[in-house]
Amino acid sequence: MINLNSKHSELTRIEKIAYGAGDFSINIAYASMMLLITYFYTDIFGLDPIDLGLMFVIIRSIDAMLTPFMGRLTDIYTSQWGRYRHYFLFLSIPFGLSIVLTFTTPDLTYSSKLLYAYCSYGFFSLMFTAVTIPYISILSVMTDCRKARLSASGYRLFMAKIAAFSVVLLVPVITSIEYWHGDIKIGYQAIMACMAVIAVIGLLLCFSKVKERVHYPDNNLSLLQQIKIIVKNKLILLLSASCIISTMGFMIRGALAIYFAKYYLNLGSTGQSLFLATNVIASILAMIASTYITKRFSKIGLFYKSQLLAGVVSLLLFFVVTPDGIVLAFFMFFVLSFVVDLHAPVFWASIADAVDYGEATTGHRLTGFSYCLISMSQKIAIGLSGALVGWSLTAFGYDANNELKNPETAQGILVLFAVVPALFHICVGLIMKKYKYVKQTSTGITQSYRGNTKLEKI
C-alpha cells in the first residue's frame, strides 16, 4: 500500500458530504427499483406480471454475470483521476438517462413495449452496476484511517436514506396531481426525470470533491484464480447466502408495500406515500439504534437475533392486521422495518471481517472480488424476488386493469407482504448464527494473523 498524501487519514466535511452525494444518487435509483418499479410496470406501464417476472430474472441474471468483469476492470485500470473517480464523471449522464428511459411509457403495441422494457431496464441495470462497483470500492482509497472511514460511511448512509425518503414521499403524490390531466404515465416520466438530474449532479459532486489518497497494488490474479480462492472463504460464502435470502425478503416486501397500501388497506396516493415513508423513517432510526447497540453487545448476535425477531413480527402482522386496521398496519410496518434494518450496518462491516478471514486462511486479500460477490448476490436476489412477485400476483388473480380486486387477490397480497418475507428472515437468522460459530472457532487464526490485536465483540 502506498500513501499518496501525507495527510491521507484526514477527510474534510465537504469531502464526506460529496462522498454521501454519490450514494444519494445511487439510492434514487435503488429506492425506485425496490419500492416502485414493480408497481410501475404492472399498473402504469401495463406489463403482465408473468412477463415482468421473466424479465427480472433474465436481466438480473445477465447483470449478475457481468458484475465480476466490472470489478476486474477497476482492479486492472487506473486513469489520471485514480482507480474509481472517473466512472462518476463519464457515467453520470448515462446513469441519469437510464432512469428516465426506464420510467418512460412509450405508445406502442404490447410486444414492442415489452421489448422496450427489456432494453431500458437492461440499460438501467448495466449503468447501476457500472456506477455502484466503483462507488462501494472508493472509500478504501480515500483514507486508510478506520475512524475516518466510519465517519464517511455515516454521511453516506444518512444521505442514502434521504434519497429513499424523497422518492417514496414525492413520487406517488406528485404523479397523481391534476397537473398531468389524469395521465399518470407523464407524471412518472417527469418526476423521475427530475430525480435523474439530481442523481447526475450528485455523482459529479462526488467526482469533483472526493480524492483518492491511497494506492493499492493491482490485483494480477485471474478471474478463475480468484474464484478458486473465494470459495475457500467460509465467512464470505455465508454472507453471500444471507445476502441473497435477506435481499429477497427485503425486495418482496418493498415491492408489495404499495400494493398492500393500495389494494389491502385501500389507501389513496397520499396514504400510499406515507406508508412507504414509514419504512424509510424506521430504517433511519434503526441505523442510529444499531450504532448504539453494537457498542455494547455482540454485532453478529444483533444480526441474527434481529432477523429471527423480524420473522416473528412479520408473521404477527399477517394475523393481526385487517383492511380497516390502518393505524395498526402503520405501526406494525414501522416496527417490522425498524427490526429488519438493525442488521444493515453490521452486514457491511462483516464483509471487511470476512476479507480479513480470507486473507488469514488463504494468503490472498480479495477485497474487490468479495464486494463483487456480495453485489452479485444482491442482483440474483433482486431478479428472483421480482419473478416471485410477478408470478405470484398472477397466481392470486391480480389484474391491474381491474380496480375492484377480489378477496383472494387482497389476501394473496397480504401473504406476499408478510408471510413470505418472514420465512426469509428466519432463514437469514439461522445462517448468521452459523456465521457467528465459524467466526468464533476461527478467532485464533485471525488473531494470529493480525498480530494478536484485540478483536471486536462478535
mmCIF file with all atom_site columns, N, CA, C and O in Angstrom, residues 17 34 60 79 81 96 107 135-136 141 143 154 159 165 186 206 218 229 263 295 337 344 375 378 389 396 454:
data_model
loop_
_atom_site.group_PDB
_atom_site.id
_atom_site.type_symbol
_atom_site.label_atom_id
_atom_site.label_alt_id
_atom_site.label_comp_id
_atom_site.label_asym_id
_atom_site.label_entity_id
_atom_site.label_seq_id
_atom_site.pdbx_PDB_ins_code
_atom_site.Cartn_x
_atom_site.Cartn_y
_atom_site.Cartn_z
_atom_site.occupancy
_atom_site.B_iso_or_equiv
_atom_site.pdbx_formal_charge
_atom_site.auth_seq_id
_atom_site.auth_comp_id
_atom_site.auth_asym_id
_atom_site.auth_atom_id
_atom_site.pdbx_PDB_model_num
ATOM 1   N N  . ILE A 1 17  ? -19.461 14.914  2.608   1.00 0.00 ? 17  ILE A N  1
ATOM 2   C CA . ILE A 1 17  ? -20.758 15.234  2.010   1.00 0.00 ? 17  ILE A CA 1
ATOM 3   C C  . ILE A 1 17  ? -20.767 14.815  0.541   1.00 0.00 ? 17  ILE A C  1
ATOM 4   O O  . ILE A 1 17  ? -21.751 14.244  0.043   1.00 0.00 ? 17  ILE A O  1
ATOM 5   N N  . MET A 1 34  ? -36.522 -0.723  -5.807  1.00 0.00 ? 34  MET A N  1
ATOM 6   C CA . MET A 1 34  ? -37.011 -1.563  -4.724  1.00 0.00 ? 34  MET A CA 1
ATOM 7   C C  . MET A 1 34  ? -38.498 -1.346  -4.450  1.00 0.00 ? 34  MET A C  1
ATOM 8   O O  . MET A 1 34  ? -39.249 -2.307  -4.252  1.00 0.00 ? 34  MET A O  1
ATOM 9   N N  . ARG A 1 60  ? -31.543 -9.499  -14.579 1.00 0.00 ? 60  ARG A N  1
ATOM 10  C CA . ARG A 1 60  ? -30.707 -9.518  -13.388 1.00 0.00 ? 60  ARG A CA 1
ATOM 11  C C  . ARG A 1 60  ? -29.686 -10.658 -13.421 1.00 0.00 ? 60  ARG A C  1
ATOM 12  O O  . ARG A 1 60  ? -28.594 -10.538 -12.858 1.00 0.00 ? 60  ARG A O  1
ATOM 13  N N  . SER A 1 79  ? -6.886  5.515   -14.138 1.00 0.00 ? 79  SER A N  1
ATOM 14  C CA . SER A 1 79  ? -6.848  6.687   -15.024 1.00 0.00 ? 79  SER A CA 1
ATOM 15  C C  . SER A 1 79  ? -6.076  7.820   -14.364 1.00 0.00 ? 79  SER A C  1
ATOM 16  O O  . SER A 1 79  ? -5.544  7.679   -13.254 1.00 0.00 ? 79  SER A O  1
ATOM 17  N N  . TRP A 1 81  ? -7.324  10.278  -13.021 1.00 0.00 ? 81  TRP A N  1
ATOM 18  C CA . TRP A 1 81  ? -8.071  10.712  -11.833 1.00 0.00 ? 81  TRP A CA 1
ATOM 19  C C  . TRP A 1 81  ? -8.014  9.682   -10.703 1.00 0.00 ? 81  TRP A C  1
ATOM 20  O O  . TRP A 1 81  ? -8.517  9.925   -9.622  1.00 0.00 ? 81  TRP A O  1
ATOM 21  N N  . GLY A 1 96  ? -28.150 8.822   -15.357 1.00 0.00 ? 96  GLY A N  1
ATOM 22  C CA . GLY A 1 96  ? -29.392 9.590   -15.247 1.00 0.00 ? 96  GLY A CA 1
ATOM 23  C C  . GLY A 1 96  ? -30.347 9.280   -16.380 1.00 0.00 ? 96  GLY A C  1
ATOM 24  O O  . GLY A 1 96  ? -31.564 9.142   -16.173 1.00 0.00 ? 96  GLY A O  1
ATOM 25  N N  . ASP A 1 107 ? -45.851 4.798   -26.443 1.00 0.00 ? 107 ASP A N  1
ATOM 26  C CA . ASP A 1 107 ? -47.152 4.459   -27.021 1.00 0.00 ? 107 ASP A CA 1
ATOM 27  C C  . ASP A 1 107 ? -46.931 3.440   -28.134 1.00 0.00 ? 107 ASP A C  1
ATOM 28  O O  . ASP A 1 107 ? -46.875 3.778   -29.321 1.00 0.00 ? 107 ASP A O  1
ATOM 29  N N  . TYR A 1 135 ? -18.181 2.864   -6.702  1.00 0.00 ? 135 TYR A N  1
ATOM 30  C CA . TYR A 1 135 ? -18.560 3.656   -5.531  1.00 0.00 ? 135 TYR A CA 1
ATOM 31  C C  . TYR A 1 135 ? -18.306 2.894   -4.227  1.00 0.00 ? 135 TYR A C  1
ATOM 32  O O  . TYR A 1 135 ? -17.754 3.450   -3.273  1.00 0.00 ? 135 TYR A O  1
ATOM 33  N N  . ILE A 1 136 ? -18.721 1.642   -4.166  1.00 0.00 ? 136 ILE A N  1
ATOM 34  C CA . ILE A 1 136 ? -18.544 0.901   -2.916  1.00 0.00 ? 136 ILE A CA 1
ATOM 35  C C  . ILE A 1 136 ? -17.074 0.588   -2.654  1.00 0.00 ? 136 ILE A C  1
ATOM 36  O O  . ILE A 1 136 ? -16.706 0.228   -1.534  1.00 0.00 ? 136 ILE A O  1
ATOM 37  N N  . VAL A 1 141 ? -9.726  3.785   -0.799  1.00 0.00 ? 141 VAL A N  1
ATOM 38  C CA . VAL A 1 141 ? -8.583  4.573   -1.270  1.00 0.00 ? 141 VAL A CA 1
ATOM 39  C C  . VAL A 1 141 ? -8.712  6.051   -0.899  1.00 0.00 ? 141 VAL A C  1
ATOM 40  O O  . VAL A 1 141 ? -7.813  6.835   -1.188  1.00 0.00 ? 141 VAL A O  1
ATOM 41  N N  . THR A 1 143 ? -8.950  7.022   2.294   1.00 0.00 ? 143 THR A N  1
ATOM 42  C CA . THR A 1 143 ? -8.166  7.106   3.521   1.00 0.00 ? 143 THR A CA 1
ATOM 43  C C  . THR A 1 143 ? -7.889  5.706   4.030   1.00 0.00 ? 143 THR A C  1
ATOM 44  O O  . THR A 1 143 ? -8.621  4.768   3.712   1.00 0.00 ? 143 THR A O  1
ATOM 45  N N  . GLY A 1 154 ? -21.032 7.093   7.749   1.00 0.00 ? 154 GLY A N  1
ATOM 46  C CA . GLY A 1 154 ? -22.209 7.680   8.395   1.00 0.00 ? 154 GLY A CA 1
ATOM 47  C C  . GLY A 1 154 ? -22.882 8.711   7.498   1.00 0.00 ? 154 GLY A C  1
ATOM 48  O O  . GLY A 1 154 ? -24.113 8.730   7.375   1.00 0.00 ? 154 GLY A O  1
ATOM 49  N N  . MET A 1 159 ? -27.357 10.085  3.820   1.00 0.00 ? 159 MET A N  1
ATOM 50  C CA . MET A 1 159 ? -27.803 10.673  2.556   1.00 0.00 ? 159 MET A CA 1
ATOM 51  C C  . MET A 1 159 ? -28.519 9.643   1.686   1.00 0.00 ? 159 MET A C  1
ATOM 52  O O  . MET A 1 159 ? -29.420 9.983   0.918   1.00 0.00 ? 159 MET A O  1
ATOM 53  N N  . PHE A 1 165 ? -36.158 8.415   1.081   1.00 0.00 ? 165 PHE A N  1
ATOM 54  C CA . PHE A 1 165 ? -37.296 9.144   1.640   1.00 0.00 ? 165 PHE A CA 1
ATOM 55  C C  . PHE A 1 165 ? -37.895 10.093  0.595   1.00 0.00 ? 165 PHE A C  1
ATOM 56  O O  . PHE A 1 165 ? -39.120 10.213  0.470   1.00 0.00 ? 165 PHE A O  1
ATOM 57  N N  . ILE A 1 186 ? -47.155 10.307  -17.835 1.00 0.00 ? 186 ILE A N  1
ATOM 58  C CA . ILE A 1 186 ? -46.370 11.531  -17.996 1.00 0.00 ? 186 ILE A CA 1
ATOM 59  C C  . ILE A 1 186 ? -45.850 11.999  -16.643 1.00 0.00 ? 186 ILE A C  1
ATOM 60  O O  . ILE A 1 186 ? -44.716 12.476  -16.522 1.00 0.00 ? 186 ILE A O  1
ATOM 61  N N  . CYS A 1 206 ? -19.533 14.112  -6.328  1.00 0.00 ? 206 CYS A N  1
ATOM 62  C CA . CYS A 1 206 ? -18.678 13.068  -5.764  1.00 0.00 ? 206 CYS A CA 1
ATOM 63  C C  . CYS A 1 206 ? -17.347 13.011  -6.518  1.00 0.00 ? 206 CYS A C  1
ATOM 64  O O  . CYS A 1 206 ? -16.273 12.921  -5.904  1.00 0.00 ? 206 CYS A O  1
ATOM 65  N N  . ASP A 1 218 ? -2.018  -3.391  -8.096  1.00 0.00 ? 218 ASP A N  1
ATOM 66  C CA . ASP A 1 218 ? -3.007  -4.050  -8.932  1.00 0.00 ? 218 ASP A CA 1
ATOM 67  C C  . ASP A 1 218 ? -3.101  -5.536  -8.582  1.00 0.00 ? 218 ASP A C  1
ATOM 68  O O  . ASP A 1 218 ? -2.100  -6.169  -8.225  1.00 0.00 ? 218 ASP A O  1
ATOM 69  N N  . ILE A 1 229 ? -10.063 -19.168 -4.966  1.00 0.00 ? 229 ILE A N  1
ATOM 70  C CA . ILE A 1 229 ? -9.675  -18.715 -3.634  1.00 0.00 ? 229 ILE A CA 1
ATOM 71  C C  . ILE A 1 229 ? -10.903 -18.338 -2.814  1.00 0.00 ? 229 ILE A C  1
ATOM 72  O O  . ILE A 1 229 ? -11.021 -18.685 -1.636  1.00 0.00 ? 229 ILE A O  1
ATOM 73  N N  . TYR A 1 263 ? -54.337 -1.795  -2.274  1.00 0.00 ? 263 TYR A N  1
ATOM 74  C CA . TYR A 1 263 ? -55.376 -2.792  -2.509  1.00 0.00 ? 263 TYR A CA 1
ATOM 75  C C  . TYR A 1 263 ? -55.832 -3.541  -1.258  1.00 0.00 ? 263 TYR A C  1
ATOM 76  O O  . TYR A 1 263 ? -56.930 -4.092  -1.252  1.00 0.00 ? 263 TYR A O  1
ATOM 77  N N  . LYS A 1 295 ? -22.194 -0.995  20.210  1.00 0.00 ? 295 LYS A N  1
ATOM 78  C CA . LYS A 1 295 ? -21.114 -0.537  21.087  1.00 0.00 ? 295 LYS A CA 1
ATOM 79  C C  . LYS A 1 295 ? -21.079 -1.329  22.383  1.00 0.00 ? 295 LYS A C  1
ATOM 80  O O  . LYS A 1 295 ? -20.068 -1.343  23.090  1.00 0.00 ? 295 LYS A O  1
ATOM 81  N N  . SER A 1 337 ? -40.052 -2.754  9.949   1.00 0.00 ? 337 SER A N  1
ATOM 82  C CA . SER A 1 337 ? -38.978 -2.115  9.189   1.00 0.00 ? 337 SER A CA 1
ATOM 83  C C  . SER A 1 337 ? -37.805 -1.759  10.090  1.00 0.00 ? 337 SER A C  1
ATOM 84  O O  . SER A 1 337 ? -36.645 -1.870  9.693   1.00 0.00 ? 337 SER A O  1
ATOM 85  N N  . ALA A 1 344 ? -28.283 -3.819  9.095   1.00 0.00 ? 344 ALA A N  1
ATOM 86  C CA . ALA A 1 344 ? -27.635 -3.259  7.907   1.00 0.00 ? 344 ALA A CA 1
ATOM 87  C C  . ALA A 1 344 ? -26.197 -2.800  8.150   1.00 0.00 ? 344 ALA A C  1
ATOM 88  O O  . ALA A 1 344 ? -25.279 -3.202  7.412   1.00 0.00 ? 344 ALA A O  1
ATOM 89  N N  . SER A 1 375 ? -22.349 -8.060  -4.347  1.00 0.00 ? 375 SER A N  1
ATOM 90  C CA . SER A 1 375 ? -23.169 -7.352  -5.339  1.00 0.00 ? 375 SER A CA 1
ATOM 91  C C  . SER A 1 375 ? -23.885 -8.335  -6.260  1.00 0.00 ? 375 SER A C  1
ATOM 92  O O  . SER A 1 375 ? -25.067 -8.163  -6.583  1.00 0.00 ? 375 SER A O  1
ATOM 93  N N  . GLN A 1 378 ? -26.823 -9.802  -4.434  1.00 0.00 ? 378 GLN A N  1
ATOM 94  C CA . GLN A 1 378 ? -27.949 -8.878  -4.402  1.00 0.00 ? 378 GLN A CA 1
ATOM 95  C C  . GLN A 1 378 ? -28.724 -8.921  -5.711  1.00 0.00 ? 378 GLN A C  1
ATOM 96  O O  . GLN A 1 378 ? -29.959 -8.919  -5.716  1.00 0.00 ? 378 GLN A O  1
ATOM 97  N N  . VAL A 1 389 ? -42.594 -12.248 -7.206  1.00 0.00 ? 389 VAL A N  1
ATOM 98  C CA . VAL A 1 389 ? -43.697 -11.291 -7.053  1.00 0.00 ? 389 VAL A CA 1
ATOM 99  C C  . VAL A 1 389 ? -44.601 -11.312 -8.276  1.00 0.00 ? 389 VAL A C  1
ATOM 100 O O  . VAL A 1 389 ? -45.834 -11.412 -8.167  1.00 0.00 ? 389 VAL A O  1
ATOM 101 N N  . PHE A 1 396 ? -52.512 -15.229 -7.864  1.00 0.00 ? 396 PHE A N  1
ATOM 102 C CA . PHE A 1 396 ? -53.562 -14.728 -6.972  1.00 0.00 ? 396 PHE A CA 1
ATOM 103 C C  . PHE A 1 396 ? -54.654 -13.971 -7.724  1.00 0.00 ? 396 PHE A C  1
ATOM 104 O O  . PHE A 1 396 ? -55.541 -13.384 -7.102  1.00 0.00 ? 396 PHE A O  1
ATOM 105 N N  . LYS A 1 454 ? -6.532  -6.989  19.708  1.00 0.00 ? 454 LYS A N  1
ATOM 106 C CA . LYS A 1 454 ? -7.797  -7.291  20.369  1.00 0.00 ? 454 LYS A CA 1
ATOM 107 C C  . LYS A 1 454 ? -8.932  -7.255  19.355  1.00 0.00 ? 454 LYS A C  1
ATOM 108 O O  . LYS A 1 454 ? -9.123  -6.265  18.674  1.00 0.00 ? 454 LYS A O  1
#
